[in-house]
Amino acid sequence: MTRLAGALLCLALSPALGFAQDSLWEKYMTAGAESYGKGQFAEAEKMWLVARKEAESSFGPDDIRVAATLTNLAELYRRQGKYPQAGWLHRRALSITKKAKGSHHPQVASIVNNLGTLYATTGRVDAAERMFRRALILRERTLGPDSLDVAASLDNLALLYHDEDHFQDAVQLHRRALAIREHALGPSHPGVTVSLSHLAALYTDLGRYAEAEPLYRRIITIRQSALGQDHPEVGAALDALAELYRRQGKFGLAEPLFKQSLAIREKALGAENPGLIPSLNESALFYQAQGRYADAEPLYRRALAINEKSFGPNAPEVAKSLDNLAELCRKESKFGEAESLYRRALTVGERSYGANHPELASLLENYAVLLHQMGREQDAVPLEARARTIRSNASRN
């Protein structure tokens, strides 16, 4: 559910709720958001806990600012795999917001949507669907059927259906979301590319490549016209089209697009910006899939170096980069280096995600594959058992 959860994240971590911008609460909230954006979760938690205390003491325990603070803390805990805490905070924020704004306020719909994201992250698909549908109904009633928030809810529900292989339902919802965005923003607005991207990705996964390609090309055209030829979002669209070609085995068409995307992002962001990571990883995976390991390895190593410098050595982004590089080393039969990388990835993952996060389960499973390949079944079995326990616990929370 990792891809789904990332795509469904609709929280605005900025506490822009219409209050005075110079309040102490606002300063703590902003500082926490800055730390969160850098992957500094411990610092973000510290700031938001102080913000919560400040809001409760200055405005009262049932003030909407308390709810905003709890919502941010809940998202932080979700990212760290602290699902019971995240759920409790979301429900408390929901109670406060209902009391302050009424049960049918758009902010209530936003928190309900966030609960859906939490349930989707933990594999509670039925509960997630109920929350997303409830958020959709609230938004339709309070904002109207053609609201952009309604489009966001439609896309979220469609992404859930996509992951659950309910493809026809997902297609219909994405198409409706696209129609809303086109009507509200105009057919050439960059905001339209949100639904276009989801729909194109769905067609790609269905193998409906002839339908996906014109959508990706439309995304590229819209972003080039609205944002400029060298905008990072243009690079992201080029990556998506390149991945479409890769899946079809059209490597000659894919490779120059991957290179063009990386060049665009480097020019726009600089050589050490974390915004380069998607292009680096996509390009590396492209080469890895062809067995061109010597081309893939420096890209993965560069991504790791950027993540370490940008987010620190114990960030979740670093764990993912270590896992990518370890997997490549395993394929290259560099078992000693692969094991060292997996061990480090697990250490970082436990610190950044927590001991019960599904991402940690993935790291354990990948390490177990290596150990089996090395003939060390007795070492692999406890890792697999721990991964199963994590996933089982996550599905019940």
Coordinates of C-alpha atoms in Angstrom, one line a residue:
M1 CA 0.0 0.0 0.0
T2 CA 3.0 2.3 0.0
R3 CA 2.3 3.7 -3.5
L4 CA -1.3 4.3 -2.7
A5 CA -0.6 6.0 0.6
G6 CA 1.9 8.4 -1.0
A7 CA -0.5 9.3 -3.7
L8 CA -3.4 9.8 -1.3
L9 CA -1.7 12.2 1.0
C10 CA -3.8 15.3 1.0
L11 CA -2.7 17.0 4.2
A12 CA -1.6 20.6 4.1
L13 CA 1.1 20.6 6.7
S14 CA 1.2 24.4 6.7
P15 CA -1.2 25.6 9.4
A16 CA -2.7 28.3 7.2
L17 CA -6.1 28.4 8.8
G18 CA -6.7 32.1 8.7
F19 CA -5.3 32.9 12.1
A20 CA -2.7 35.6 13.0
Q21 CA 0.6 34.7 11.4
D22 CA 2.8 35.9 14.2
S23 CA 1.3 33.7 17.0
L24 CA 3.7 31.5 19.0
W25 CA 1.6 28.5 17.9
E26 CA 2.0 29.4 14.3
K27 CA 5.8 29.6 14.7
Y28 CA 6.0 26.2 16.3
M29 CA 3.7 24.7 13.6
T30 CA 5.8 26.3 10.8
A31 CA 9.1 25.1 12.4
G32 CA 7.6 21.6 12.6
A33 CA 6.5 21.6 9.0
E34 CA 10.0 22.7 7.9
S35 CA 11.6 19.8 9.9
Y36 CA 9.1 17.3 8.5
G37 CA 9.9 18.4 4.9
K38 CA 13.5 17.7 5.6
G39 CA 12.8 14.2 7.0
Q40 CA 13.8 15.3 10.5
F41 CA 10.9 13.6 12.2
A42 CA 12.1 13.8 15.7
E43 CA 12.5 17.6 15.5
A44 CA 9.1 17.9 13.8
E45 CA 7.5 15.9 16.6
K46 CA 9.2 18.1 19.2
M47 CA 7.9 21.3 17.5
W48 CA 4.4 20.0 17.0
L49 CA 4.1 18.7 20.6
V50 CA 5.1 22.2 21.8
A51 CA 2.6 23.7 19.4
R52 CA -0.1 21.4 20.8
K53 CA 0.6 22.5 24.3
E54 CA 0.6 26.1 23.3
A55 CA -2.7 25.8 21.4
E56 CA -4.4 24.0 24.3
S57 CA -3.2 26.5 26.9
S58 CA -3.8 29.7 24.8
F59 CA -6.9 28.8 22.9
G60 CA -8.5 25.9 24.8
P61 CA -8.5 22.1 24.3
D62 CA -11.4 22.2 21.8
D63 CA -10.0 25.0 19.6
I64 CA -9.6 24.3 15.8
R65 CA -5.9 25.1 16.1
V66 CA -5.6 22.1 18.4
A67 CA -7.2 20.0 15.8
A68 CA -4.8 21.2 13.2
T69 CA -1.8 20.4 15.4
L70 CA -3.2 16.9 16.1
T71 CA -3.7 16.3 12.4
N72 CA 0.0 17.1 11.7
L73 CA 1.1 14.9 14.5
A74 CA -1.1 12.1 13.3
E75 CA 0.4 12.2 9.8
L76 CA 3.9 12.2 11.3
Y77 CA 3.1 9.1 13.4
R78 CA 1.6 7.4 10.3
R79 CA 4.8 7.9 8.4
Q80 CA 6.7 6.4 11.4
G81 CA 4.4 3.3 11.6
K82 CA 2.8 4.5 14.9
Y83 CA -0.6 3.6 13.7
P84 CA -2.6 3.4 16.9
Q85 CA -1.3 6.9 18.0
A86 CA -2.1 8.3 14.5
G87 CA -5.6 6.9 14.6
W88 CA -6.3 8.3 18.0
L89 CA -5.1 11.8 17.1
H90 CA -7.1 11.8 13.8
R91 CA -10.2 10.8 15.7
R92 CA -9.6 13.5 18.4
A93 CA -9.0 16.1 15.7
L94 CA -12.3 15.0 14.0
S95 CA -14.2 15.3 17.2
I96 CA -12.9 18.8 17.8
T97 CA -13.5 20.0 14.3
K98 CA -17.1 18.6 14.3
K99 CA -17.8 20.5 17.6
A100 CA -16.2 23.7 16.3
K101 CA -17.4 23.7 12.7
G102 CA -20.3 21.2 12.6
S103 CA -20.5 17.7 11.2
H104 CA -20.8 18.8 7.5
H105 CA -17.9 21.2 7.3
P106 CA -15.3 20.7 4.5
Q107 CA -12.5 20.5 7.2
V108 CA -14.4 17.5 8.6
A109 CA -14.2 15.9 5.2
S110 CA -10.5 16.5 5.1
I111 CA -9.9 14.7 8.4
V112 CA -12.1 11.9 7.3
N113 CA -10.0 11.6 4.2
N114 CA -6.9 11.5 6.3
L115 CA -8.3 8.6 8.3
G116 CA -8.9 6.9 5.0
T117 CA -5.3 7.4 4.1
L118 CA -4.3 5.8 7.4
Y119 CA -6.5 2.8 6.9
A120 CA -5.2 2.4 3.4
T121 CA -1.6 2.5 4.6
T122 CA -2.3 -0.3 7.1
G123 CA -4.2 -2.5 4.6
R124 CA -7.6 -1.9 6.1
V125 CA -9.2 -1.6 2.6
D126 CA -12.9 -1.7 3.7
A127 CA -12.4 0.9 6.3
A128 CA -10.4 3.1 3.9
E129 CA -13.2 2.8 1.3
R130 CA -15.8 3.9 3.9
M131 CA -13.8 7.0 4.8
F132 CA -13.0 8.0 1.3
R133 CA -16.7 7.6 0.3
R134 CA -17.8 9.6 3.4
A135 CA -15.3 12.4 2.5
L136 CA -16.6 12.4 -1.0
I137 CA -20.2 12.7 0.0
L138 CA -19.4 15.5 2.5
R139 CA -17.5 17.4 -0.1
E140 CA -20.2 17.0 -2.7
R141 CA -22.8 18.3 -0.3
T142 CA -20.8 21.2 1.1
L143 CA -18.8 22.3 -1.8
G144 CA -20.8 21.1 -4.8
P145 CA -20.3 18.2 -7.2
D146 CA -17.9 20.1 -9.4
S147 CA -15.5 21.2 -6.6
L148 CA -11.8 20.5 -7.0
D149 CA -11.9 18.8 -3.5
V150 CA -14.5 16.4 -4.9
A151 CA -12.1 15.7 -7.8
A152 CA -9.4 14.9 -5.2
S153 CA -11.7 12.5 -3.3
L154 CA -12.6 10.8 -6.6
D155 CA -8.9 10.3 -7.4
N156 CA -8.2 9.0 -3.9
L157 CA -11.0 6.4 -4.1
A158 CA -9.9 5.5 -7.6
L159 CA -6.4 4.9 -6.4
L160 CA -7.7 2.5 -3.7
Y161 CA -9.7 0.6 -6.3
H162 CA -6.6 0.6 -8.6
D163 CA -4.5 -1.2 -5.9
E164 CA -7.4 -3.6 -5.2
D165 CA -7.7 -4.5 -9.0
H166 CA -11.1 -2.9 -9.3
F167 CA -10.0 -1.4 -12.5
Q168 CA -13.2 -0.4 -14.2
D169 CA -14.4 1.5 -11.1
A170 CA -11.1 3.2 -10.9
V171 CA -11.2 4.3 -14.6
Q172 CA -14.7 5.8 -14.2
L173 CA -13.7 7.7 -11.1
H174 CA -10.5 9.1 -12.6
R175 CA -12.4 10.1 -15.7
R176 CA -15.0 12.0 -13.6
A177 CA -12.2 13.7 -11.6
L178 CA -10.5 14.7 -14.9
A179 CA -13.8 16.2 -16.2
I180 CA -14.2 18.3 -13.0
R181 CA -10.6 19.6 -13.2
E182 CA -11.0 20.4 -16.9
H183 CA -14.2 22.3 -16.3
A184 CA -12.9 24.2 -13.2
L185 CA -9.4 25.0 -14.4
G186 CA -9.5 24.7 -18.2
P187 CA -8.1 21.8 -20.3
S188 CA -4.6 23.2 -20.4
H189 CA -4.1 24.0 -16.7
P190 CA -1.3 22.1 -14.9
G191 CA -3.8 21.0 -12.2
V192 CA -5.5 18.9 -14.8
T193 CA -2.4 16.7 -15.1
V194 CA -3.1 15.3 -11.6
S195 CA -6.0 13.2 -12.9
L196 CA -4.4 12.7 -16.2
S197 CA -1.3 11.1 -14.5
H198 CA -3.5 8.8 -12.4
L199 CA -5.5 7.7 -15.4
A200 CA -2.4 7.2 -17.6
A201 CA -0.7 5.1 -14.8
L202 CA -3.9 3.0 -14.5
Y203 CA -3.9 2.4 -18.3
T204 CA -0.2 1.5 -18.1
D205 CA -0.8 -1.1 -15.4
L206 CA -3.6 -2.6 -17.4
G207 CA -1.4 -2.9 -20.5
R208 CA -3.5 -0.4 -22.3
Y209 CA -0.4 1.4 -23.6
A210 CA -2.1 2.9 -26.7
E211 CA -4.5 4.8 -24.4
A212 CA -1.8 5.8 -21.9
E213 CA 0.7 7.3 -24.3
P214 CA -1.5 10.2 -25.6
L215 CA -2.3 11.1 -22.0
Y216 CA 1.4 11.2 -21.0
R217 CA 2.1 13.3 -24.1
R218 CA -0.7 15.7 -23.2
I219 CA 0.7 16.0 -19.7
I220 CA 4.1 16.9 -21.2
T221 CA 2.6 19.5 -23.5
I222 CA 0.5 21.1 -20.8
R223 CA 3.4 21.3 -18.4
Q224 CA 5.9 22.6 -21.0
S225 CA 3.4 25.3 -22.0
A226 CA 2.4 26.4 -18.5
L227 CA 5.7 25.8 -16.6
G228 CA 8.4 26.0 -19.2
Q229 CA 10.5 23.4 -21.0
D230 CA 12.9 23.0 -18.1
H231 CA 10.5 22.7 -15.2
P232 CA 11.0 19.6 -12.9
E233 CA 7.4 18.7 -13.4
V234 CA 8.2 18.3 -17.1
G235 CA 11.0 15.9 -16.1
A236 CA 8.5 13.9 -14.1
A237 CA 6.2 13.5 -17.1
L238 CA 9.1 12.5 -19.3
D239 CA 10.0 9.8 -16.7
A240 CA 6.5 8.5 -16.8
L241 CA 6.5 8.3 -20.6
A242 CA 9.9 6.6 -20.5
E243 CA 8.6 4.0 -18.0
L244 CA 5.7 3.3 -20.4
Y245 CA 8.2 2.6 -23.2
R246 CA 10.3 0.5 -20.9
R247 CA 7.4 -1.8 -20.1
Q248 CA 6.9 -2.3 -23.8
G249 CA 10.5 -3.1 -24.3
K250 CA 11.0 0.0 -26.4
F251 CA 14.4 0.7 -24.7
G252 CA 15.6 2.9 -27.5
L253 CA 12.7 5.3 -27.0
A254 CA 12.9 5.2 -23.2
E255 CA 16.6 5.9 -22.6
P256 CA 16.8 9.4 -24.1
L257 CA 13.7 10.4 -22.1
F258 CA 15.2 9.2 -18.9
K259 CA 18.4 11.2 -19.7
Q260 CA 16.4 14.3 -20.7
S261 CA 14.4 14.2 -17.5
L262 CA 17.5 14.0 -15.3
A263 CA 19.2 16.8 -17.3
I264 CA 16.1 19.0 -16.8
R265 CA 16.0 18.4 -13.0
E266 CA 19.7 19.0 -12.7
K267 CA 19.4 22.3 -14.5
A268 CA 16.4 23.4 -12.5
L269 CA 17.4 22.1 -9.1
G270 CA 21.1 21.7 -9.0
A271 CA 23.3 18.6 -8.9
E272 CA 22.6 17.7 -5.2
N273 CA 18.9 18.4 -4.8
P274 CA 16.7 15.6 -3.5
G275 CA 14.3 16.5 -6.3
L276 CA 16.7 14.5 -8.6
I277 CA 16.0 11.3 -6.7
P278 CA 13.0 10.1 -8.8
S279 CA 14.9 10.5 -12.0
L280 CA 18.0 8.8 -10.6
N281 CA 16.0 5.9 -9.3
E282 CA 13.9 5.5 -12.5
S283 CA 17.0 5.6 -14.7
A284 CA 18.8 3.1 -12.5
L285 CA 15.8 0.8 -12.5
F286 CA 15.7 1.0 -16.3
Y287 CA 19.3 -0.1 -16.6
Q288 CA 18.9 -2.7 -13.9
A289 CA 16.0 -4.3 -15.7
Q290 CA 18.2 -4.8 -18.7
G291 CA 21.0 -6.3 -16.7
R292 CA 23.1 -3.1 -17.3
Y293 CA 24.3 -3.1 -13.7
A294 CA 27.4 -1.0 -14.4
D295 CA 25.1 1.8 -15.6
A296 CA 22.6 1.5 -12.8
E297 CA 25.1 1.4 -9.8
P298 CA 26.5 5.0 -10.0
L299 CA 22.9 6.3 -10.2
Y300 CA 21.8 4.5 -7.1
R301 CA 25.0 5.6 -5.3
R302 CA 24.4 9.2 -6.3
A303 CA 20.8 9.0 -5.0
L304 CA 22.1 7.6 -1.7
A305 CA 24.6 10.4 -1.3
I306 CA 22.0 13.1 -2.0
N307 CA 19.6 11.6 0.5
E308 CA 22.3 11.3 3.2
K309 CA 23.3 14.9 2.7
S310 CA 19.8 16.3 2.4
F311 CA 18.0 14.4 5.1
G312 CA 20.7 13.0 7.4
P313 CA 22.0 9.4 7.8
N314 CA 18.9 8.1 9.6
A315 CA 16.1 9.3 7.3
P316 CA 13.6 7.0 5.7
E317 CA 14.8 8.2 2.3
V318 CA 18.2 6.8 3.1
A319 CA 16.8 3.5 4.1
K320 CA 15.1 3.3 0.7
S321 CA 18.3 4.2 -1.2
L322 CA 20.3 1.6 0.8
D323 CA 17.7 -1.0 -0.1
N324 CA 17.8 -0.1 -3.8
L325 CA 21.6 -0.4 -3.8
A326 CA 21.6 -3.6 -1.8
E327 CA 19.2 -5.2 -4.3
L328 CA 21.4 -4.2 -7.2
C329 CA 24.5 -5.7 -5.4
R330 CA 22.5 -8.9 -4.8
K331 CA 21.8 -9.2 -8.5
E332 CA 25.5 -8.6 -9.2
S333 CA 26.3 -11.4 -6.8
K334 CA 28.2 -9.0 -4.6
F335 CA 26.7 -10.7 -1.5
G336 CA 29.1 -9.3 1.1
E337 CA 28.3 -5.7 0.1
A338 CA 24.6 -6.4 -0.3
E339 CA 24.4 -7.8 3.2
S340 CA 26.2 -4.8 4.7
L341 CA 23.8 -2.5 2.9
Y342 CA 20.7 -4.5 4.0
R343 CA 21.9 -4.4 7.6
R344 CA 22.4 -0.7 7.5
A345 CA 19.1 -0.2 5.8
L346 CA 17.4 -2.1 8.6
T347 CA 19.1 0.0 11.3
V348 CA 18.1 3.2 9.6
G349 CA 14.6 1.9 8.9
E350 CA 14.0 1.0 12.6
R351 CA 15.1 4.5 13.6
S352 CA 13.1 6.3 11.0
Y353 CA 10.0 4.2 10.5
G354 CA 9.8 2.5 13.9
A355 CA 9.8 -1.2 14.6
N356 CA 6.3 -2.0 13.2
H357 CA 6.1 -0.2 9.9
P358 CA 5.3 -2.1 6.6
E359 CA 8.4 -0.5 5.0
L360 CA 10.5 -2.3 7.6
A361 CA 8.8 -5.5 6.7
S362 CA 9.8 -5.0 3.1
L363 CA 13.5 -4.5 4.1
L364 CA 13.4 -7.7 6.2
E365 CA 11.9 -9.7 3.3
N366 CA 14.5 -8.3 0.8
Y367 CA 17.3 -9.2 3.2
A368 CA 15.8 -12.7 3.7
V369 CA 15.9 -13.3 -0.1
L370 CA 19.7 -12.5 -0.1
L371 CA 20.3 -14.9 2.8
H372 CA 18.4 -17.7 1.0
Q373 CA 20.5 -17.0 -2.1
M374 CA 23.6 -17.3 0.1
G375 CA 22.4 -20.7 1.5
R376 CA 21.8 -19.2 5.0
E377 CA 18.2 -20.4 5.4
Q378 CA 18.5 -20.5 9.2
D379 CA 19.2 -16.8 9.2
A380 CA 16.5 -15.9 6.7
V381 CA 13.6 -17.7 8.6
P382 CA 13.5 -15.3 11.6
L383 CA 13.5 -12.3 9.4
E384 CA 10.6 -13.6 7.4
A385 CA 8.7 -14.4 10.6
R386 CA 9.3 -10.9 11.9
A387 CA 8.1 -9.4 8.6
R388 CA 4.9 -11.5 8.7
T389 CA 4.2 -10.3 12.3
I390 CA 4.7 -6.6 11.3
R391 CA 2.3 -7.0 8.4
S392 CA -0.3 -8.9 10.5
N393 CA -0.1 -6.2 13.2
A394 CA -0.4 -3.4 10.7
S395 CA -3.6 -4.9 9.1
R396 CA -5.3 -5.1 12.6
N397 CA -4.5 -1.5 13.6

